[in-house]
mmCIF file of C-alpha atoms in Angstrom:
data_model
loop_
_atom_site.group_PDB
_atom_site.id
_atom_site.type_symbol
_atom_site.label_atom_id
_atom_site.label_comp_id
_atom_site.label_asym_id
_atom_site.label_seq_id
_atom_site.Cartn_x
_atom_site.Cartn_y
_atom_site.Cartn_z
ATOM 1 C CA MET A 1 15.312 26.979 -9.026
ATOM 2 C CA SER A 2 13.689 29.351 -6.586
ATOM 3 C CA GLU A 3 13.712 29.081 -2.825
ATOM 4 C CA THR A 4 10.489 30.235 -1.205
ATOM 5 C CA GLN A 5 11.442 29.742 2.423
ATOM 6 C CA SER A 6 14.851 29.497 4.034
ATOM 7 C CA HIS A 7 16.065 27.471 6.983
ATOM 8 C CA ASP A 8 18.924 29.866 7.744
ATOM 9 C CA GLY A 9 18.639 32.791 10.152
ATOM 10 C CA PRO A 10 17.264 33.065 13.682
ATOM 11 C CA ARG A 11 14.772 30.433 14.663
ATOM 12 C CA THR A 12 11.401 31.515 15.993
ATOM 13 C CA THR A 13 8.697 29.315 17.407
ATOM 14 C CA THR A 14 5.502 28.794 15.480
ATOM 15 C CA GLY A 15 2.463 30.856 16.405
ATOM 16 C CA ARG A 16 0.007 27.982 16.905
ATOM 17 C CA ILE A 17 -0.487 26.705 20.463
ATOM 18 C CA PRO A 18 -2.428 23.417 20.295
ATOM 19 C CA HIS A 19 -3.767 23.521 23.860
ATOM 20 C CA GLY A 20 -5.356 25.866 26.371
ATOM 21 C CA PRO A 21 -8.340 28.186 25.874
ATOM 22 C CA PHE A 22 -9.344 29.326 22.403
ATOM 23 C CA ARG A 23 -7.449 32.363 21.123
ATOM 24 C CA PRO A 24 -8.002 34.743 18.180
ATOM 25 C CA GLY A 25 -6.639 33.170 15.017
ATOM 26 C CA ASP A 26 -7.209 29.584 16.179
ATOM 27 C CA GLN A 27 -9.000 27.134 13.939
ATOM 28 C CA VAL A 28 -12.045 25.563 15.576
ATOM 29 C CA GLN A 29 -14.189 22.636 14.490
ATOM 30 C CA LEU A 30 -17.875 23.007 15.316
ATOM 31 C CA THR A 31 -19.700 19.656 15.273
ATOM 32 C CA ASP A 32 -23.499 19.568 15.210
ATOM 33 C CA PRO A 33 -25.644 16.729 16.693
ATOM 34 C CA LYS A 34 -25.626 14.870 13.353
ATOM 35 C CA GLY A 35 -21.824 14.778 13.209
ATOM 36 C CA ARG A 36 -21.397 17.447 10.528
ATOM 37 C CA ILE A 37 -18.181 19.404 11.007
ATOM 38 C CA ASN A 38 -17.618 23.061 10.151
ATOM 39 C CA THR A 39 -14.154 24.617 10.537
ATOM 40 C CA ILE A 40 -13.842 28.318 11.295
ATOM 41 C CA THR A 41 -11.010 30.723 12.167
ATOM 42 C CA LEU A 42 -11.723 32.782 15.259
ATOM 43 C CA GLN A 43 -11.744 36.544 14.753
ATOM 44 C CA PRO A 44 -13.054 39.081 17.285
ATOM 45 C CA GLY A 45 -16.349 40.645 16.287
ATOM 46 C CA LYS A 46 -17.365 38.037 13.718
ATOM 47 C CA GLU A 47 -20.065 35.372 13.795
ATOM 48 C CA TYR A 48 -20.541 31.868 12.493
ATOM 49 C CA HIS A 49 -23.771 31.599 10.494
ATOM 50 C CA SER A 50 -25.678 28.532 9.302
ATOM 51 C CA HIS A 51 -29.280 27.566 8.609
ATOM 52 C CA LYS A 52 -29.494 26.567 12.289
ATOM 53 C CA GLY A 53 -28.554 29.965 13.648
ATOM 54 C CA ALA A 54 -25.444 31.979 14.483
ATOM 55 C CA ILE A 55 -22.698 31.778 17.101
ATOM 56 C CA PRO A 56 -20.560 34.875 17.896
ATOM 57 C CA HIS A 57 -16.806 34.280 17.794
ATOM 58 C CA ASP A 58 -16.429 36.335 20.961
ATOM 59 C CA THR A 59 -18.412 33.686 22.798
ATOM 60 C CA ILE A 60 -15.895 31.003 21.758
ATOM 61 C CA ILE A 61 -12.730 33.053 22.374
ATOM 62 C CA GLY A 62 -11.434 32.450 25.886
ATOM 63 C CA SER A 63 -13.501 29.295 26.430
ATOM 64 C CA PRO A 64 -11.784 25.989 27.161
ATOM 65 C CA GLU A 65 -11.495 23.413 24.420
ATOM 66 C CA GLY A 66 -14.357 20.906 24.317
ATOM 67 C CA SER A 67 -17.058 23.436 25.280
ATOM 68 C CA VAL A 68 -20.595 23.276 23.923
ATOM 69 C CA PHE A 69 -22.130 26.403 22.349
ATOM 70 C CA ARG A 70 -25.778 26.959 21.487
ATOM 71 C CA SER A 71 -26.693 28.811 18.318
ATOM 72 C CA THR A 72 -29.517 31.330 18.046
ATOM 73 C CA GLY A 73 -31.631 28.569 16.495
ATOM 74 C CA GLY A 74 -31.225 26.309 19.539
ATOM 75 C CA THR A 75 -28.697 23.841 18.033
ATOM 76 C CA GLU A 76 -25.763 22.820 20.201
ATOM 77 C CA TYR A 77 -22.248 22.641 18.723
ATOM 78 C CA LEU A 78 -19.207 20.918 20.203
ATOM 79 C CA ALA A 79 -15.979 22.932 19.729
ATOM 80 C CA PHE A 80 -12.526 21.355 19.339
ATOM 81 C CA ARG A 81 -9.286 22.328 17.696
ATOM 82 C CA PRO A 82 -8.732 20.251 14.540
ATOM 83 C CA LEU A 83 -6.218 17.438 14.809
ATOM 84 C CA LEU A 84 -3.511 16.947 12.236
ATOM 85 C CA THR A 85 -5.539 14.154 10.656
ATOM 86 C CA ASP A 86 -8.557 16.468 10.385
ATOM 87 C CA HIS A 87 -6.411 19.199 8.849
ATOM 88 C CA THR A 88 -4.955 16.723 6.347
ATOM 89 C CA LEU A 89 -8.306 15.446 5.101
ATOM 90 C CA ARG A 90 -9.912 18.911 4.835
ATOM 91 C CA MET A 91 -7.038 21.047 3.566
ATOM 92 C CA PRO A 92 -7.172 22.749 0.157
ATOM 93 C CA ARG A 93 -5.563 20.441 -2.379
ATOM 94 C CA GLY A 94 -3.474 20.933 -5.461
ATOM 95 C CA ALA A 95 -2.013 17.428 -5.630
ATOM 96 C CA ALA A 96 -3.290 14.295 -3.905
ATOM 97 C CA VAL A 97 -2.505 14.221 -0.196
ATOM 98 C CA VAL A 98 -0.744 11.453 1.710
ATOM 99 C CA TYR A 99 -3.407 9.998 3.980
ATOM 100 C CA PRO A 100 -2.757 9.826 7.732
ATOM 101 C CA LYS A 101 -2.416 6.038 7.755
ATOM 102 C CA ASP A 102 0.447 6.233 5.247
ATOM 103 C CA ALA A 103 2.014 9.338 6.792
ATOM 104 C CA ALA A 104 2.099 7.597 10.169
ATOM 105 C CA GLN A 105 3.822 4.581 8.614
ATOM 106 C CA ILE A 106 6.372 6.844 6.924
ATOM 107 C CA VAL A 107 7.220 8.511 10.239
ATOM 108 C CA ALA A 108 7.452 5.134 11.978
ATOM 109 C CA GLN A 109 9.097 2.926 9.343
ATOM 110 C CA ALA A 110 11.536 5.632 8.168
ATOM 111 C CA ASP A 111 12.334 6.409 11.823
ATOM 112 C CA ILE A 112 11.887 10.183 11.622
ATOM 113 C CA PHE A 113 13.205 11.460 14.966
ATOM 114 C CA PRO A 114 13.386 14.936 16.593
ATOM 115 C CA GLY A 115 16.321 16.906 15.227
ATOM 116 C CA ALA A 116 16.673 14.773 12.071
ATOM 117 C CA ARG A 117 17.763 16.243 8.748
ATOM 118 C CA VAL A 118 15.182 15.128 6.177
ATOM 119 C CA ILE A 119 14.740 15.862 2.468
ATOM 120 C CA GLU A 120 11.359 15.481 0.777
ATOM 121 C CA ALA A 121 10.839 15.113 -2.967
ATOM 122 C CA GLY A 122 7.349 16.308 -3.857
ATOM 123 C CA ALA A 123 5.695 18.669 -1.380
ATOM 124 C CA GLY A 124 2.310 18.280 -3.070
ATOM 125 C CA SER A 125 -0.352 19.878 -0.898
ATOM 126 C CA GLY A 126 1.792 19.905 2.255
ATOM 127 C CA ALA A 127 0.050 17.081 4.141
ATOM 128 C CA LEU A 128 3.139 14.906 4.523
ATOM 129 C CA SER A 129 5.236 18.000 5.240
ATOM 130 C CA CYS A 130 3.092 18.705 8.312
ATOM 131 C CA PHE A 131 3.675 15.189 9.654
ATOM 132 C CA LEU A 132 7.414 15.384 8.998
ATOM 133 C CA LEU A 133 7.722 18.827 10.593
ATOM 134 C CA ARG A 134 5.828 17.596 13.647
ATOM 135 C CA ALA A 135 8.335 14.704 13.878
ATOM 136 C CA VAL A 136 11.634 16.590 13.340
ATOM 137 C CA GLY A 137 10.624 19.453 15.614
ATOM 138 C CA GLU A 138 11.920 23.010 15.575
ATOM 139 C CA HIS A 139 15.559 21.926 15.911
ATOM 140 C CA GLY A 140 15.557 19.617 12.896
ATOM 141 C CA LEU A 141 15.454 20.306 9.170
ATOM 142 C CA LEU A 142 12.920 19.433 6.500
ATOM 143 C CA SER A 143 13.949 20.495 2.995
ATOM 144 C CA SER A 144 11.058 19.987 0.561
ATOM 145 C CA TYR A 145 11.408 20.136 -3.226
ATOM 146 C CA GLU A 146 8.419 20.769 -5.476
ATOM 147 C CA ARG A 147 8.631 21.149 -9.266
ATOM 148 C CA ARG A 148 5.415 23.150 -9.701
ATOM 149 C CA GLN A 149 5.046 26.664 -8.341
ATOM 150 C CA ASP A 150 1.271 26.401 -7.857
ATOM 151 C CA PHE A 151 1.640 23.252 -5.763
ATOM 152 C CA ALA A 152 4.384 24.915 -3.714
ATOM 153 C CA ASP A 153 2.096 27.876 -2.947
ATOM 154 C CA ILE A 154 -0.707 25.550 -1.811
ATOM 155 C CA ALA A 155 1.682 23.516 0.351
ATOM 156 C CA ARG A 156 3.123 26.642 1.978
ATOM 157 C CA GLY A 157 -0.364 27.954 2.758
ATOM 158 C CA ASN A 158 -1.507 24.665 4.308
ATOM 159 C CA VAL A 159 1.616 24.307 6.439
ATOM 160 C CA GLU A 160 1.479 27.878 7.712
ATOM 161 C CA ARG A 161 -2.245 27.568 8.384
ATOM 162 C CA PHE A 162 -1.742 24.512 10.569
ATOM 163 C CA PHE A 163 1.325 25.759 12.487
ATOM 164 C CA GLY A 164 0.073 29.335 12.741
ATOM 165 C CA GLY A 165 2.926 30.800 10.676
ATOM 166 C CA PRO A 166 6.209 29.834 8.969
ATOM 167 C CA HIS A 167 7.841 26.813 10.561
ATOM 168 C CA PRO A 168 11.477 27.462 11.541
ATOM 169 C CA ALA A 169 12.630 23.998 10.432
ATOM 170 C CA TRP A 170 11.115 24.059 6.935
ATOM 171 C CA ARG A 171 12.839 24.955 3.697
ATOM 172 C CA LEU A 172 10.678 24.851 0.545
ATOM 173 C CA THR A 173 12.396 24.929 -2.855
ATOM 174 C CA VAL A 174 10.743 25.066 -6.268
ATOM 175 C CA GLY A 175 12.779 22.676 -8.377
ATOM 176 C CA SER A 176 13.666 19.017 -8.822
ATOM 177 C CA LEU A 177 15.571 17.165 -6.140
ATOM 178 C CA GLU A 178 17.816 15.282 -8.578
ATOM 179 C CA HIS A 179 19.139 18.563 -10.053
ATOM 180 C CA ASP A 180 18.812 21.142 -7.248
ATOM 181 C CA LEU A 181 19.678 19.152 -4.121
ATOM 182 C CA ALA A 182 21.922 21.334 -1.953
ATOM 183 C CA GLU A 183 21.834 19.522 1.400
ATOM 184 C CA THR A 184 24.464 17.012 2.511
ATOM 185 C CA GLU A 185 24.776 14.701 5.507
ATOM 186 C CA ILE A 186 21.081 13.846 5.375
ATOM 187 C CA ASP A 187 19.560 11.384 7.837
ATOM 188 C CA ARG A 188 16.379 10.490 5.927
ATOM 189 C CA ALA A 189 14.992 10.937 2.409
ATOM 190 C CA VAL A 190 11.261 10.728 1.615
ATOM 191 C CA LEU A 191 10.321 10.426 -2.069
ATOM 192 C CA ASP A 192 6.675 11.204 -2.860
ATOM 193 C CA MET A 193 6.813 11.582 -6.636
ATOM 194 C CA LEU A 194 5.878 9.868 -9.882
ATOM 195 C CA ALA A 195 9.356 8.501 -10.712
ATOM 196 C CA PRO A 196 11.345 8.196 -7.468
ATOM 197 C CA TRP A 197 14.051 6.118 -9.197
ATOM 198 C CA GLU A 198 15.273 9.312 -10.869
ATOM 199 C CA CYS A 199 16.516 10.575 -7.473
ATOM 200 C CA ILE A 200 18.423 7.478 -6.353
ATOM 201 C CA ASP A 201 21.849 8.801 -7.360
ATOM 202 C CA ALA A 202 21.347 12.163 -5.644
ATOM 203 C CA VAL A 203 19.902 10.560 -2.515
ATOM 204 C CA ALA A 204 22.760 8.043 -2.296
ATOM 205 C CA GLU A 205 25.291 10.902 -2.328
ATOM 206 C CA ALA A 206 23.444 12.948 0.323
ATOM 207 C CA LEU A 207 22.570 10.190 2.817
ATOM 208 C CA ILE A 208 24.917 9.386 5.661
ATOM 209 C CA PRO A 209 25.876 5.744 6.381
ATOM 210 C CA GLY A 210 22.931 4.256 8.218
ATOM 211 C CA GLY A 211 20.495 6.708 6.643
ATOM 212 C CA MET A 212 17.233 5.592 5.139
ATOM 213 C CA VAL A 213 15.231 6.311 2.005
ATOM 214 C CA CYS A 214 11.448 5.871 1.928
ATOM 215 C CA ALA A 215 9.483 5.986 -1.339
ATOM 216 C CA TYR A 216 5.706 6.414 -1.511
ATOM 217 C CA ILE A 217 4.241 5.114 -4.774
ATOM 218 C CA ALA A 218 0.746 4.317 -5.987
ATOM 219 C CA THR A 219 1.015 1.389 -8.434
ATOM 220 C CA THR A 220 2.639 -2.033 -8.520
ATOM 221 C CA THR A 221 4.673 -1.162 -11.621
ATOM 222 C CA GLN A 222 6.221 1.797 -9.795
ATOM 223 C CA MET A 223 6.923 -0.408 -6.786
ATOM 224 C CA SER A 224 8.641 -3.028 -8.942
ATOM 225 C CA ARG A 225 10.749 -0.400 -10.688
ATOM 226 C CA ILE A 226 11.972 1.358 -7.535
ATOM 227 C CA VAL A 227 12.734 -1.928 -5.753
ATOM 228 C CA GLU A 228 14.754 -3.320 -8.644
ATOM 229 C CA ASP A 229 16.613 -0.027 -9.119
ATOM 230 C CA LEU A 230 17.507 0.116 -5.426
ATOM 231 C CA ARG A 231 18.820 -3.450 -5.631
ATOM 232 C CA SER A 232 20.880 -2.859 -8.748
ATOM 233 C CA HIS A 233 22.239 0.523 -7.657
ATOM 234 C CA GLY A 234 24.662 -0.967 -5.153
ATOM 235 C CA ALA A 235 24.455 1.784 -2.522
ATOM 236 C CA PHE A 236 21.474 0.421 -0.590
ATOM 237 C CA ALA A 237 20.676 -2.702 1.374
ATOM 238 C CA GLU A 238 17.765 -4.971 0.557
ATOM 239 C CA PRO A 239 14.571 -2.858 0.159
ATOM 240 C CA TYR A 240 11.366 -3.634 2.037
ATOM 241 C CA ALA A 241 7.992 -3.055 0.341
ATOM 242 C CA PHE A 242 4.592 -3.079 2.059
ATOM 243 C CA GLU A 243 1.184 -1.390 2.265
ATOM 244 C CA THR A 244 -1.265 -0.607 5.069
ATOM 245 C CA MET A 245 -4.996 -1.323 5.282
ATOM 246 C CA LEU A 246 -7.211 0.549 7.753
ATOM 247 C CA ARG A 247 -10.645 -0.734 8.775
ATOM 248 C CA SER A 248 -12.898 0.794 11.393
ATOM 249 C CA TRP A 249 -15.452 -1.134 13.451
ATOM 250 C CA HIS A 250 -19.062 -0.536 14.349
ATOM 251 C CA VAL A 251 -19.613 -1.058 18.092
ATOM 252 C CA ASP A 252 -23.122 -0.657 19.496
ATOM 253 C CA GLY A 253 -23.823 -2.878 22.485
ATOM 254 C CA LEU A 254 -23.599 -6.471 21.307
ATOM 255 C CA ALA A 255 -23.675 -5.417 17.658
ATOM 256 C CA VAL A 256 -19.935 -5.493 17.000
ATOM 257 C CA ARG A 257 -18.881 -5.856 13.366
ATOM 258 C CA PRO A 258 -16.533 -4.274 10.834
ATOM 259 C CA ASP A 259 -17.802 -1.187 9.075
ATOM 260 C CA HIS A 260 -19.023 -1.639 5.535
ATOM 261 C CA ARG A 261 -16.503 0.911 4.250
ATOM 262 C CA MET A 262 -12.773 0.941 4.861
ATOM 263 C CA VAL A 263 -9.673 2.830 3.748
ATOM 264 C CA GLY A 264 -8.119 0.171 1.553
ATOM 265 C CA HIS A 265 -5.283 0.660 -0.869
ATOM 266 C CA THR A 266 -3.897 4.187 -1.066
ATOM 267 C CA GLY A 267 -0.238 3.538 -1.844
ATOM 268 C CA PHE A 268 2.830 1.364 -1.364
ATOM 269 C CA LEU A 269 5.856 2.150 0.793
ATOM 270 C CA VAL A 270 9.401 1.029 0.025
ATOM 271 C CA THR A 271 12.232 1.551 2.525
ATOM 272 C CA ALA A 272 15.957 0.845 2.208
ATOM 273 C CA ARG A 273 19.012 1.705 4.303
ATOM 274 C CA ARG A 274 22.336 3.188 3.210
ATOM 275 C CA PRO A 275 25.260 0.985 4.325
ATOM 276 C CA ARG A 276 28.817 2.209 4.609
ATOM 277 C CA HIS A 277 30.158 -0.282 2.086
ATOM 278 C CA ARG A 278 28.615 -2.101 -0.814
ATOM 279 C CA PRO A 279 26.077 -4.633 0.535
ATOM 280 C CA HIS A 280 26.443 -8.380 0.022
ATOM 281 C CA ARG A 281 24.828 -9.944 -2.979
ATOM 282 C CA HIS A 282 22.647 -12.357 -1.020
ATOM 283 C CA ARG A 283 19.176 -11.158 -0.108
ATOM 284 C CA PRO A 284 18.052 -11.821 3.471
ATOM 285 C CA ASP A 285 14.626 -13.258 4.117
ATOM 286 C CA LEU A 286 12.659 -10.378 5.652
ATOM 287 C CA ARG A 287 10.085 -12.710 7.161
ATOM 288 C CA HIS A 288 12.723 -14.315 9.398
ATOM 289 C CA PRO A 289 15.302 -11.657 10.385
ATOM 290 C CA GLY A 290 18.746 -13.026 11.110
ATOM 291 C CA GLN A 291 18.277 -16.257 9.186
ATOM 292 C CA ARG A 292 19.676 -16.988 5.770
ATOM 293 C CA PRO A 293 17.072 -17.915 3.176
ATOM 294 C CA ALA A 294 16.919 -21.457 1.885
ATOM 295 C CA ARG A 295 18.655 -22.076 -1.422
ATOM 296 C CA ARG A 296 16.292 -22.616 -4.278
ATOM 297 C CA ARG A 297 16.991 -25.077 -7.046
ATOM 298 C CA ALA A 298 17.029 -23.526 -10.472
ATOM 299 C CA ARG A 299 14.204 -24.597 -12.706
ATOM 300 C CA PRO A 300 15.369 -26.457 -15.838
ATOM 301 C CA ARG A 301 14.895 -24.781 -19.153
ATOM 302 C CA HIS A 302 13.013 -26.639 -21.857
ATOM 303 C CA ARG A 303 15.405 -26.314 -24.771
ATOM 304 C CA GLY A 304 14.358 -29.420 -26.690
ATOM 305 C CA ILE A 305 16.907 -32.154 -27.483
ATOM 306 C CA ASP A 306 19.284 -30.109 -29.610
ATOM 307 C CA HIS A 307 21.694 -29.645 -26.665
ATOM 308 C CA ILE A 308 21.909 -33.433 -25.990
ATOM 309 C CA PRO A 309 24.740 -35.277 -27.785
ATOM 310 C CA ALA A 310 23.519 -37.546 -30.559
ATOM 311 C CA PRO A 311 24.712 -40.862 -28.997
ATOM 312 C CA HIS A 312 22.662 -40.154 -25.831
ATOM 313 C CA ARG A 313 19.411 -39.242 -27.512
ATOM 314 C CA ARG A 314 16.489 -41.634 -27.162
ATOM 315 C CA VAL A 315 14.523 -41.412 -30.346
ATOM 316 C CA ALA A 316 11.720 -43.827 -31.180
ATOM 317 C CA PRO A 317 12.262 -45.732 -34.451
ATOM 318 C CA GLN A 318 10.359 -44.267 -37.332
ATOM 319 C CA PRO A 319 8.111 -46.669 -39.320
ATOM 320 C CA ALA A 320 8.682 -47.219 -42.996
ATOM 321 C CA GLU A 321 6.955 -44.902 -45.422
ATOM 322 C CA THR A 322 5.164 -47.741 -47.178
ATOM 323 C CA ALA A 323 3.775 -49.199 -43.947
ATOM 324 C CA GLU A 324 0.267 -48.373 -42.880
ATOM 325 C CA PRO A 325 0.193 -45.680 -40.152
ATOM 326 C CA ARG A 326 -0.277 -47.136 -36.706
ATOM 327 C CA ARG A 327 -3.442 -46.263 -34.844
ATOM 328 C CA ARG A 328 -2.883 -45.527 -31.164
ATOM 329 C CA THR A 329 -5.855 -46.834 -29.170
ATOM 330 C CA HIS A 330 -6.518 -47.861 -25.627
ATOM 331 C CA PRO A 331 -5.447 -51.456 -24.856
ATOM 332 C CA ARG A 332 -9.034 -52.327 -24.019
ATOM 333 C CA HIS A 333 -10.208 -51.310 -27.494
ATOM 334 C CA ARG A 334 -7.354 -52.734 -29.520
ATOM 335 C CA GLU A 335 -8.238 -55.465 -31.985
ATOM 336 C CA THR A 336 -6.514 -58.722 -31.029
ATOM 337 C CA PRO A 337 -6.525 -61.782 -33.254
ATOM 338 C CA GLY A 338 -8.781 -64.550 -31.998
ATOM 339 C CA PRO A 339 -10.676 -67.630 -33.169
ATOM 340 C CA ALA A 340 -12.938 -67.398 -36.143
ATOM 341 C CA PRO A 341 -16.543 -66.428 -35.338
ATOM 342 C CA THR A 342 -18.961 -69.331 -34.964
ATOM 343 C CA THR A 343 -22.679 -69.534 -35.572
ATOM 344 C CA PRO A 344 -24.674 -69.328 -32.287
ATOM 345 C CA PRO A 345 -26.704 -72.490 -31.514
ATOM 346 C CA ALA A 346 -30.419 -72.476 -32.106
ATOM 347 C CA GLY A 347 -32.805 -72.364 -29.177
ATOM 348 C CA PRO A 348 -33.380 -70.151 -26.108
ATOM 349 C CA PRO A 349 -30.384 -68.395 -24.581
ATOM 350 C CA PRO A 350 -28.735 -70.131 -21.637
ATOM 351 C CA ALA A 351 -29.767 -69.142 -18.138
ATOM 352 C CA HIS A 352 -27.561 -66.977 -15.968
ATOM 353 C CA PRO A 353 -25.346 -69.220 -13.797
ATOM 354 C CA ARG A 354 -25.928 -67.258 -10.564
ATOM 355 C CA HIS A 355 -29.453 -65.860 -10.914
ATOM 356 C CA PRO A 356 -31.826 -68.067 -12.871
ATOM 357 C CA PRO A 357 -34.747 -66.189 -14.364
ATOM 358 C CA ALA A 358 -37.827 -65.927 -12.163
ATOM 359 C CA ARG A 359 -41.085 -64.039 -12.231
ATOM 360 C CA HIS A 360 -40.332 -62.070 -9.081
ATOM 361 C CA GLU A 361 -37.062 -60.597 -10.427
ATOM 362 C CA ASN A 362 -37.204 -56.843 -11.021
ATOM 363 C CA ARG A 363 -35.483 -54.767 -13.716
ATOM 364 C CA MET A 364 -32.304 -54.275 -11.666
ATOM 365 C CA GLY A 365 -31.679 -57.993 -11.291
ATOM 366 C CA ARG A 366 -32.626 -57.986 -7.609
ATOM 367 C CA LEU A 367 -35.094 -60.361 -5.959
ATOM 368 C CA ARG A 368 -38.246 -59.056 -4.455
ATOM 369 C CA LYS A 369 -41.127 -60.614 -2.578
ATOM 370 C CA PRO A 370 -43.790 -62.052 -4.870
ATOM 371 C CA SER A 371 -47.121 -60.346 -4.495
ATOM 372 C CA ARG A 372 -49.901 -62.338 -2.768
#
């Protein structure tokens, strides 16, 4: 285990100020008329170059956010500081990032509050760490555990790039949470890893009564495994599993319709709370909070007739071996004994009792007008 950044010691504020005029060292997004975005870091004396011309950094420094700058080629660029969602989608990646729609649900559903003590299993590329640090603030604690050193270096670089330096509330440890967890009295636990069920024992010991664990998984098999393990562990209340779909809309005058592309499935979220005592065995119905679920009748098992006592069995009598096997046919087609066949009388067939034959009768037996 190696600790790359410590939470102990004097706290200092981060260097990034997300408002006011542009300053040296700020990241700026330059958007051209076609919506293409280019992110630069402001440095005195340098220039931004593209095939549409150049823009000196000194022109941008000191200007208010949202200004428009014209390149030497005559193209206008709109300048903004990147939002956290922009930084998440464009950051250098080692592992897959947690998309903003899922990170927002983690902050909301896990109830990450300012000053909370949070542990994170799997720092990845640092995207979720940025959201959690923004939520806990400088007076909270986020202790992230990452097994791979290369991923930890990428996560540290992305976090420091967004906040403008080391965050005072962040502690990054290279190691596994289930073996190297050192924090106690934890308010929240966020598990973003391949096998989050391996950390249930360690998380149950570190969480305070009323604390919450939130697992982010990608497949249904992982979701089934973590939910069943949380249920059978005995230290957590009934887990809640869900996912989030995000769809944007095209709005242009009266042409209002959903966009053809959407951010569909990215992952599942499972949350569960840590009660003080062992929870009850019954599972509440999450669709109707406060109401007990209806009792379901057990489905009977088809075990044959071996479990029925012999006197109560209803078995059809078996025919004798010498008898001819019985043919099961429809009652309409069964052969019934009747009178012996007789020879039909000679002569023309009798007329129909209801419709006597006529020349003006068609093939369907219906009358029609005779032709004149």
